[in-house]
XYZ file of C-alpha atoms in Angstrom:
456
model
C 80.023 -127.845 62.458
C 82.562 -126.474 64.752
C 83.922 -124.272 62.091
C 80.403 -122.413 61.420
C 80.173 -122.380 65.122
C 83.440 -120.373 65.647
C 82.502 -118.304 62.701
C 79.064 -117.157 64.429
C 77.138 -119.006 61.479
C 75.071 -120.599 63.958
C 71.883 -121.129 61.564
C 74.051 -123.107 59.064
C 75.554 -125.309 61.946
C 71.941 -126.067 62.832
C 70.776 -126.825 59.458
C 73.702 -129.424 59.707
C 73.211 -130.914 63.025
C 69.418 -131.458 61.738
C 70.409 -132.783 58.422
C 72.654 -135.434 60.103
C 69.958 -136.437 62.724
C 67.748 -136.884 59.973
C 69.810 -139.597 58.562
C 71.589 -141.104 61.841
C 68.781 -140.293 64.894
C 71.369 -141.375 67.652
C 74.287 -139.677 66.269
C 75.875 -138.637 69.781
C 77.831 -135.631 68.618
C 75.128 -134.305 66.619
C 72.734 -134.769 69.624
C 75.277 -133.244 72.239
C 75.457 -130.256 69.615
C 71.755 -130.123 69.192
C 71.332 -130.049 73.004
C 73.601 -127.344 73.351
C 71.591 -125.134 70.756
C 68.299 -126.106 72.787
C 69.953 -125.057 76.104
C 70.857 -121.877 74.580
C 67.268 -121.022 73.267
C 66.215 -122.081 76.990
C 64.427 -125.112 75.032
C 65.019 -127.178 78.191
C 62.889 -130.162 77.355
C 64.445 -130.647 73.906
C 67.884 -130.482 75.357
C 67.125 -132.731 77.958
C 65.466 -135.403 75.356
C 68.602 -135.468 73.304
C 70.934 -135.649 76.029
C 68.884 -138.276 77.737
C 69.567 -140.356 74.201
C 73.000 -139.657 74.516
C 73.418 -140.915 77.700
C 71.673 -144.549 76.918
C 74.461 -145.362 74.476
C 77.274 -143.311 76.326
C 76.261 -143.604 80.079
C 79.714 -142.201 80.994
C 79.470 -139.122 78.778
C 80.880 -136.016 81.002
C 79.938 -133.741 78.331
C 76.205 -134.964 78.177
C 75.874 -135.164 82.175
C 77.186 -131.582 82.563
C 74.905 -130.081 80.199
C 72.115 -132.094 81.304
C 72.530 -130.992 85.291
C 72.560 -127.347 83.476
C 69.383 -128.147 81.293
C 67.661 -129.239 84.364
C 68.367 -126.362 86.744
C 67.228 -124.208 83.871
C 63.856 -126.193 83.680
C 63.820 -125.700 87.345
C 64.036 -129.657 88.120
C 66.266 -129.145 90.889
C 66.378 -132.731 92.057
C 67.196 -134.214 88.462
C 69.793 -131.539 88.136
C 71.629 -132.812 91.364
C 71.356 -136.332 90.271
C 73.059 -135.412 86.993
C 75.757 -133.463 88.760
C 76.607 -136.210 91.503
C 76.723 -138.781 88.450
C 79.364 -136.643 86.794
C 81.389 -136.045 90.346
C 81.072 -139.704 90.654
C 82.789 -140.639 87.236
C 85.112 -137.684 87.899
C 85.625 -136.026 91.148
C 88.300 -133.683 89.657
C 85.851 -132.288 87.209
C 86.488 -128.593 86.638
C 82.661 -127.371 86.948
C 80.241 -130.186 88.523
C 81.033 -129.279 92.011
C 80.797 -125.933 91.689
C 77.673 -125.932 89.928
C 76.380 -128.401 92.399
C 77.119 -126.126 95.202
C 75.752 -123.156 93.791
C 72.057 -124.950 92.944
C 72.084 -126.728 96.447
C 72.806 -122.979 97.944
C 70.300 -121.345 96.225
C 67.645 -123.866 97.489
C 68.850 -123.100 101.021
C 70.924 -126.506 101.426
C 74.107 -124.643 102.687
C 75.384 -127.520 104.566
C 74.944 -129.993 101.589
C 76.790 -127.197 99.303
C 79.640 -127.070 102.097
C 79.852 -130.951 101.839
C 80.252 -131.047 98.454
C 82.993 -128.263 98.381
C 85.061 -129.642 100.846
C 84.900 -133.236 99.157
C 85.927 -131.432 96.005
C 88.813 -129.572 97.919
C 90.069 -132.821 99.381
C 90.812 -134.135 96.037
C 92.195 -130.686 94.313
C 93.211 -128.408 97.152
C 94.176 -125.840 94.793
C 90.897 -125.562 93.142
C 90.490 -121.469 93.609
C 86.582 -121.674 92.668
C 85.699 -124.414 94.763
C 87.710 -122.609 97.802
C 86.290 -119.433 97.310
C 82.656 -121.060 96.783
C 83.153 -122.492 100.348
C 83.817 -119.122 101.545
C 80.347 -117.912 100.202
C 78.908 -120.988 101.818
C 80.491 -120.509 105.207
C 79.344 -116.677 105.142
C 75.889 -117.843 104.415
C 75.891 -120.009 107.521
C 77.382 -117.523 109.392
C 80.457 -119.171 110.081
C 82.507 -116.122 110.043
C 85.735 -117.738 111.617
C 85.745 -120.876 109.383
C 85.115 -118.611 106.187
C 88.326 -116.582 107.565
C 90.264 -119.670 107.902
C 89.284 -120.918 104.096
C 89.849 -117.507 102.904
C 93.474 -117.132 104.000
C 93.966 -120.738 102.780
C 92.690 -119.350 99.441
C 95.518 -116.559 99.737
C 98.151 -119.177 100.318
C 97.281 -120.662 97.005
C 99.156 -117.552 95.471
C 95.804 -116.415 93.604
C 96.971 -113.884 90.628
C 93.326 -112.649 90.251
C 92.778 -110.990 93.663
C 89.999 -113.542 94.169
C 91.360 -114.336 97.446
C 91.861 -110.990 98.888
C 88.183 -110.011 97.758
C 86.722 -113.028 99.660
C 88.881 -112.113 102.868
C 87.501 -108.510 102.527
C 83.796 -109.940 102.716
C 84.644 -111.652 105.541
C 86.532 -109.263 107.495
C 83.376 -106.987 106.801
C 80.965 -109.825 107.862
C 83.059 -109.490 111.197
C 82.784 -105.754 111.405
C 86.312 -105.302 110.818
C 85.879 -102.586 108.460
C 89.386 -101.098 108.312
C 91.123 -104.735 107.416
C 88.207 -105.231 105.173
C 89.020 -102.159 102.951
C 92.776 -102.998 102.874
C 91.885 -106.333 101.432
C 89.557 -105.009 98.771
C 92.242 -102.658 97.821
C 94.873 -105.412 97.650
C 92.132 -107.109 95.583
C 91.895 -104.278 93.164
C 95.748 -103.801 93.099
C 95.947 -107.469 91.750
C 92.779 -107.114 89.502
C 91.663 -103.794 88.657
C 88.973 -104.891 86.472
C 87.115 -106.660 89.438
C 83.881 -104.702 89.939
C 82.938 -106.679 93.006
C 85.764 -105.727 94.777
C 85.279 -101.951 93.717
C 81.597 -101.995 94.831
C 82.418 -103.833 98.270
C 85.361 -101.346 98.733
C 82.765 -98.569 97.795
C 80.394 -99.889 100.546
C 82.491 -100.468 103.318
C 84.038 -96.897 103.069
C 80.511 -95.196 102.705
C 79.482 -97.526 105.708
C 82.480 -96.360 107.476
C 81.381 -92.721 106.856
C 84.111 -92.197 104.470
C 81.986 -91.225 101.406
C 84.848 -88.556 100.367
C 87.540 -91.142 100.582
C 85.433 -93.373 98.197
C 84.892 -90.828 95.926
C 88.519 -89.799 95.717
C 89.231 -93.647 95.227
C 86.692 -93.885 92.478
C 87.717 -90.471 90.602
C 91.429 -91.648 90.611
C 90.437 -95.293 89.419
C 88.453 -93.621 86.436
C 91.136 -91.474 85.810
C 93.455 -94.469 85.496
C 90.795 -96.745 83.714
C 88.506 -94.475 81.792
C 86.437 -96.811 80.061
C 85.301 -99.054 83.204
C 81.593 -98.389 83.612
C 81.575 -99.688 87.334
C 83.404 -96.927 88.745
C 81.147 -94.248 87.156
C 78.234 -96.077 88.156
C 79.279 -95.895 91.814
C 80.164 -92.585 91.521
C 76.988 -91.761 90.664
C 75.042 -93.603 93.013
C 77.242 -91.712 95.845
C 76.748 -88.528 94.229
C 72.851 -89.305 93.776
C 72.586 -90.195 97.570
C 74.051 -86.908 98.533
C 71.207 -85.069 96.296
C 73.690 -83.912 93.738
C 71.319 -85.260 90.763
C 73.249 -83.132 87.900
C 76.353 -84.603 88.759
C 75.089 -88.103 89.046
C 73.334 -87.758 85.948
C 76.633 -87.003 84.375
C 78.068 -90.257 85.335
C 75.048 -92.400 84.414
C 75.043 -90.576 80.908
C 78.839 -90.941 80.574
C 77.969 -95.326 81.174
C 75.328 -94.799 78.311
C 77.847 -93.302 75.978
C 80.472 -96.021 76.513
C 78.069 -98.575 76.325
C 74.348 -97.942 74.982
C 73.152 -101.542 76.274
C 74.204 -100.788 79.990
C 70.564 -101.545 81.362
C 71.707 -100.742 84.884
C 72.671 -96.882 83.810
C 69.185 -96.634 82.404
C 67.994 -97.706 85.708
C 69.992 -95.596 87.749
C 69.192 -92.546 85.521
C 65.671 -92.971 86.129
C 65.902 -93.459 89.808
C 67.215 -89.942 89.957
C 63.474 -88.868 89.404
C 61.523 -90.301 92.051
C 58.684 -87.795 91.685
C 58.704 -87.787 87.722
C 56.791 -90.811 86.197
C 57.236 -88.654 82.552
C 60.767 -88.405 82.777
C 61.486 -91.938 83.881
C 59.566 -93.287 81.144
C 61.362 -91.332 78.535
C 64.422 -92.719 80.139
C 63.167 -96.360 79.743
C 61.992 -95.476 76.172
C 65.500 -94.696 75.357
C 66.865 -97.751 77.060
C 64.353 -99.945 74.897
C 65.071 -97.727 71.760
C 68.691 -98.765 71.940
C 68.119 -102.007 73.248
C 64.755 -103.481 71.870
C 65.538 -107.068 73.183
C 66.707 -106.028 76.842
C 64.059 -107.853 78.998
C 65.048 -105.835 82.191
C 64.418 -102.374 80.519
C 61.243 -103.686 78.740
C 59.682 -104.846 82.153
C 60.741 -101.512 83.853
C 59.161 -99.532 80.963
C 56.323 -101.939 81.119
C 55.835 -101.435 85.004
C 55.834 -97.533 84.643
C 53.126 -97.705 82.074
C 51.369 -99.739 84.556
C 51.548 -97.253 87.253
C 50.631 -94.595 84.979
C 47.537 -96.850 83.699
C 48.571 -96.666 80.410
C 47.526 -100.392 80.225
C 47.661 -100.711 75.913
C 51.244 -99.318 76.113
C 52.246 -102.109 78.729
C 50.499 -104.730 77.116
C 52.356 -103.843 73.927
C 55.676 -104.150 75.342
C 54.849 -107.279 77.289
C 53.827 -108.988 73.915
C 57.178 -107.826 72.393
C 59.182 -109.258 75.601
C 57.432 -112.593 75.126
C 58.167 -112.633 71.302
C 61.963 -112.071 72.205
C 61.681 -114.795 74.727
C 58.939 -117.247 75.396
C 60.248 -118.124 78.595
C 60.012 -114.955 80.270
C 57.645 -115.862 82.821
C 57.159 -112.338 84.481
C 56.167 -111.090 81.170
C 53.813 -113.610 80.586
C 52.198 -113.413 84.093
C 51.969 -109.540 83.760
C 50.367 -109.884 80.309
C 47.807 -112.317 81.458
C 47.019 -110.367 84.622
C 46.363 -106.910 82.518
C 43.918 -108.968 80.157
C 42.482 -110.271 82.758
C 41.783 -106.778 84.912
C 41.593 -104.253 82.033
C 39.961 -105.940 79.058
C 36.265 -107.468 79.260
C 36.156 -109.481 76.179
C 35.962 -113.269 75.839
C 38.829 -113.353 73.548
C 41.161 -111.588 75.720
C 40.227 -113.972 78.820
C 40.668 -116.832 76.497
C 44.385 -115.512 75.712
C 44.969 -114.868 79.243
C 44.145 -118.462 80.255
C 46.379 -119.838 77.607
C 49.215 -118.060 78.643
C 48.785 -118.583 82.233
C 48.326 -122.492 81.819
C 52.092 -122.845 82.090
C 51.911 -121.725 85.901
C 49.819 -124.997 86.786
C 52.919 -126.472 88.266
C 54.442 -123.169 89.377
C 54.962 -122.497 93.419
C 54.962 -119.079 93.053
C 51.310 -117.148 94.483
C 51.398 -114.462 92.381
C 51.399 -116.714 89.164
C 49.020 -119.096 90.586
C 46.551 -116.557 91.463
C 46.940 -115.177 87.602
C 45.945 -119.006 86.504
C 42.912 -119.275 89.041
C 41.471 -115.736 88.080
C 41.794 -116.872 84.253
C 39.690 -119.741 85.069
C 37.426 -117.685 86.982
C 37.150 -114.951 83.861
C 36.364 -118.030 81.606
C 33.749 -119.392 83.587
C 35.524 -122.621 85.232
C 35.250 -121.878 89.116
C 36.137 -125.370 90.326
C 39.470 -124.901 88.645
C 39.429 -121.108 90.020
C 38.975 -122.045 93.394
C 41.821 -124.837 93.100
C 44.445 -122.558 92.157
C 43.138 -119.523 94.032
C 43.197 -121.527 97.666
C 47.016 -122.505 96.769
C 47.800 -119.167 95.681
C 45.934 -117.404 98.775
C 47.784 -120.074 101.550
C 51.397 -119.192 100.151
C 50.554 -115.214 100.121
C 48.118 -114.872 103.112
C 48.637 -111.165 103.334
C 47.797 -109.983 99.671
C 44.509 -108.372 99.567
C 44.125 -108.954 95.863
C 44.313 -112.949 96.135
C 41.592 -112.934 98.912
C 39.492 -110.693 96.471
C 40.006 -113.445 93.582
C 39.277 -116.389 95.779
C 35.960 -114.656 97.474
C 34.441 -114.040 93.786
C 35.319 -117.733 92.737
C 33.681 -118.981 96.231
C 30.550 -116.429 95.142
C 30.075 -118.149 91.778
C 29.995 -121.443 93.153
C 27.309 -120.509 95.732
C 29.459 -120.855 98.777
C 28.411 -117.210 100.195
C 29.763 -117.686 103.905
C 33.235 -118.263 102.334
C 33.015 -115.358 100.142
C 32.100 -112.973 102.659
C 34.833 -114.273 104.924
C 37.508 -113.699 102.103
C 36.117 -110.292 101.322
C 36.595 -109.350 104.885
C 39.929 -110.593 104.997
C 40.546 -108.384 101.917
C 39.424 -105.130 103.566
C 41.402 -106.219 106.612
C 44.685 -106.218 104.546
C 44.314 -103.677 101.889
C 46.010 -100.351 102.507
C 45.490 -99.431 99.076
C 43.488 -99.541 95.885
C 43.898 -102.650 93.952
C 42.190 -103.694 90.338
C 38.560 -104.585 91.484
C 38.529 -103.049 94.534
C 35.190 -101.302 93.874
C 33.633 -104.565 92.962
C 35.043 -106.143 96.132
C 33.401 -103.585 98.166
C 30.046 -103.456 96.520
C 29.891 -107.511 96.482
C 30.777 -107.596 100.287
C 27.926 -104.733 100.892
C 25.599 -106.587 98.631
C 26.242 -109.980 100.782
C 25.639 -108.235 104.074
C 22.393 -106.766 102.897
C 21.048 -110.030 101.785
C 22.252 -111.451 105.075
C 19.883 -108.938 107.127
C 17.117 -109.765 104.757
C 17.631 -113.539 105.656
């Protein structure tokens, strides 16, 4: 199996694993590899199921615990992911990845102090762990503790890091402390050690521009490009500076150069499209080029679909979203947008049923927009009790979005709660600064409620 995987023959490897598990359902090695395939496919439920089977027979399997933490993270089960990582760290405090991945998970959930605690514990065990030290600097920056962050960044430099990471982190700290000249010097040291460091280059350019030294940034980028002509980052950065200065043709030349070097560089297409803020046709053609060169690129697909939506080319937007979902069934944004278009721009029962089937995955979502789509799908299919249930939660989570209040009002009205419907419609128009799908119905409904109230 390992040989097949190394050769890139993953289909054959999957078949071998499936055959092994048919004969020996509790084969730990096969289950681990199968879970890894499931993780790669974003089938986190299958990955977790296989890994739990492994851990029942091998509770101290570090490989299983690491992949379990990653699978729970992918599935959005943060607490279960934390539990898996902490079990792994308890087994092996020196594990190469567990502490940093746990700290990253905690930080993304806003638990910065807990992330700091995890990283400091790791550094007590392995004080020369550059990744943990770098992550600690980031955690301290998020906490606004710039002096402590500088101390840790200089400690990282003392580890004689050959990658330029220490200098880069020091530059970030110094920039946060508004010591731009020192930050610029640190970024240049990082790039001297590692000319491939795109983040350091981006931070250097940002610091120079912030310091009103755009010409110096351009000079640095042009020299860097001459030394490293195959790098994409300096071309993108130079294009951005030129675009900011209104030099569209010169900026376009840089972005096209990136595309010529790497046709799947989605950022280049997005940057190119940004040069045409008032020309939707030009933006659409650029994104169509990008999608044609990269049919499975989700970012470019979403950008193209969004342009079609803005131009009310709804059928084309729907087609793009359907392709994106075929590429990746876990693309919640594409699923949500497709369902919303079916609900707002189609009027047949089959479309409403399809939208509901798509949106049911959002039953446990915390995102107001997705809960709104689910609630509106229930409304369109005549289930007003469930419509109100989800639309109330959505509106509570995004109280300043007029569309959500309109949806809730219509659900209340269908449930014969005219008073609440009127209240929500009035709130809709208090908030509305532009048109939205259904605004005419909302206006007519509010007027009708008002006329009925006068008659009563």
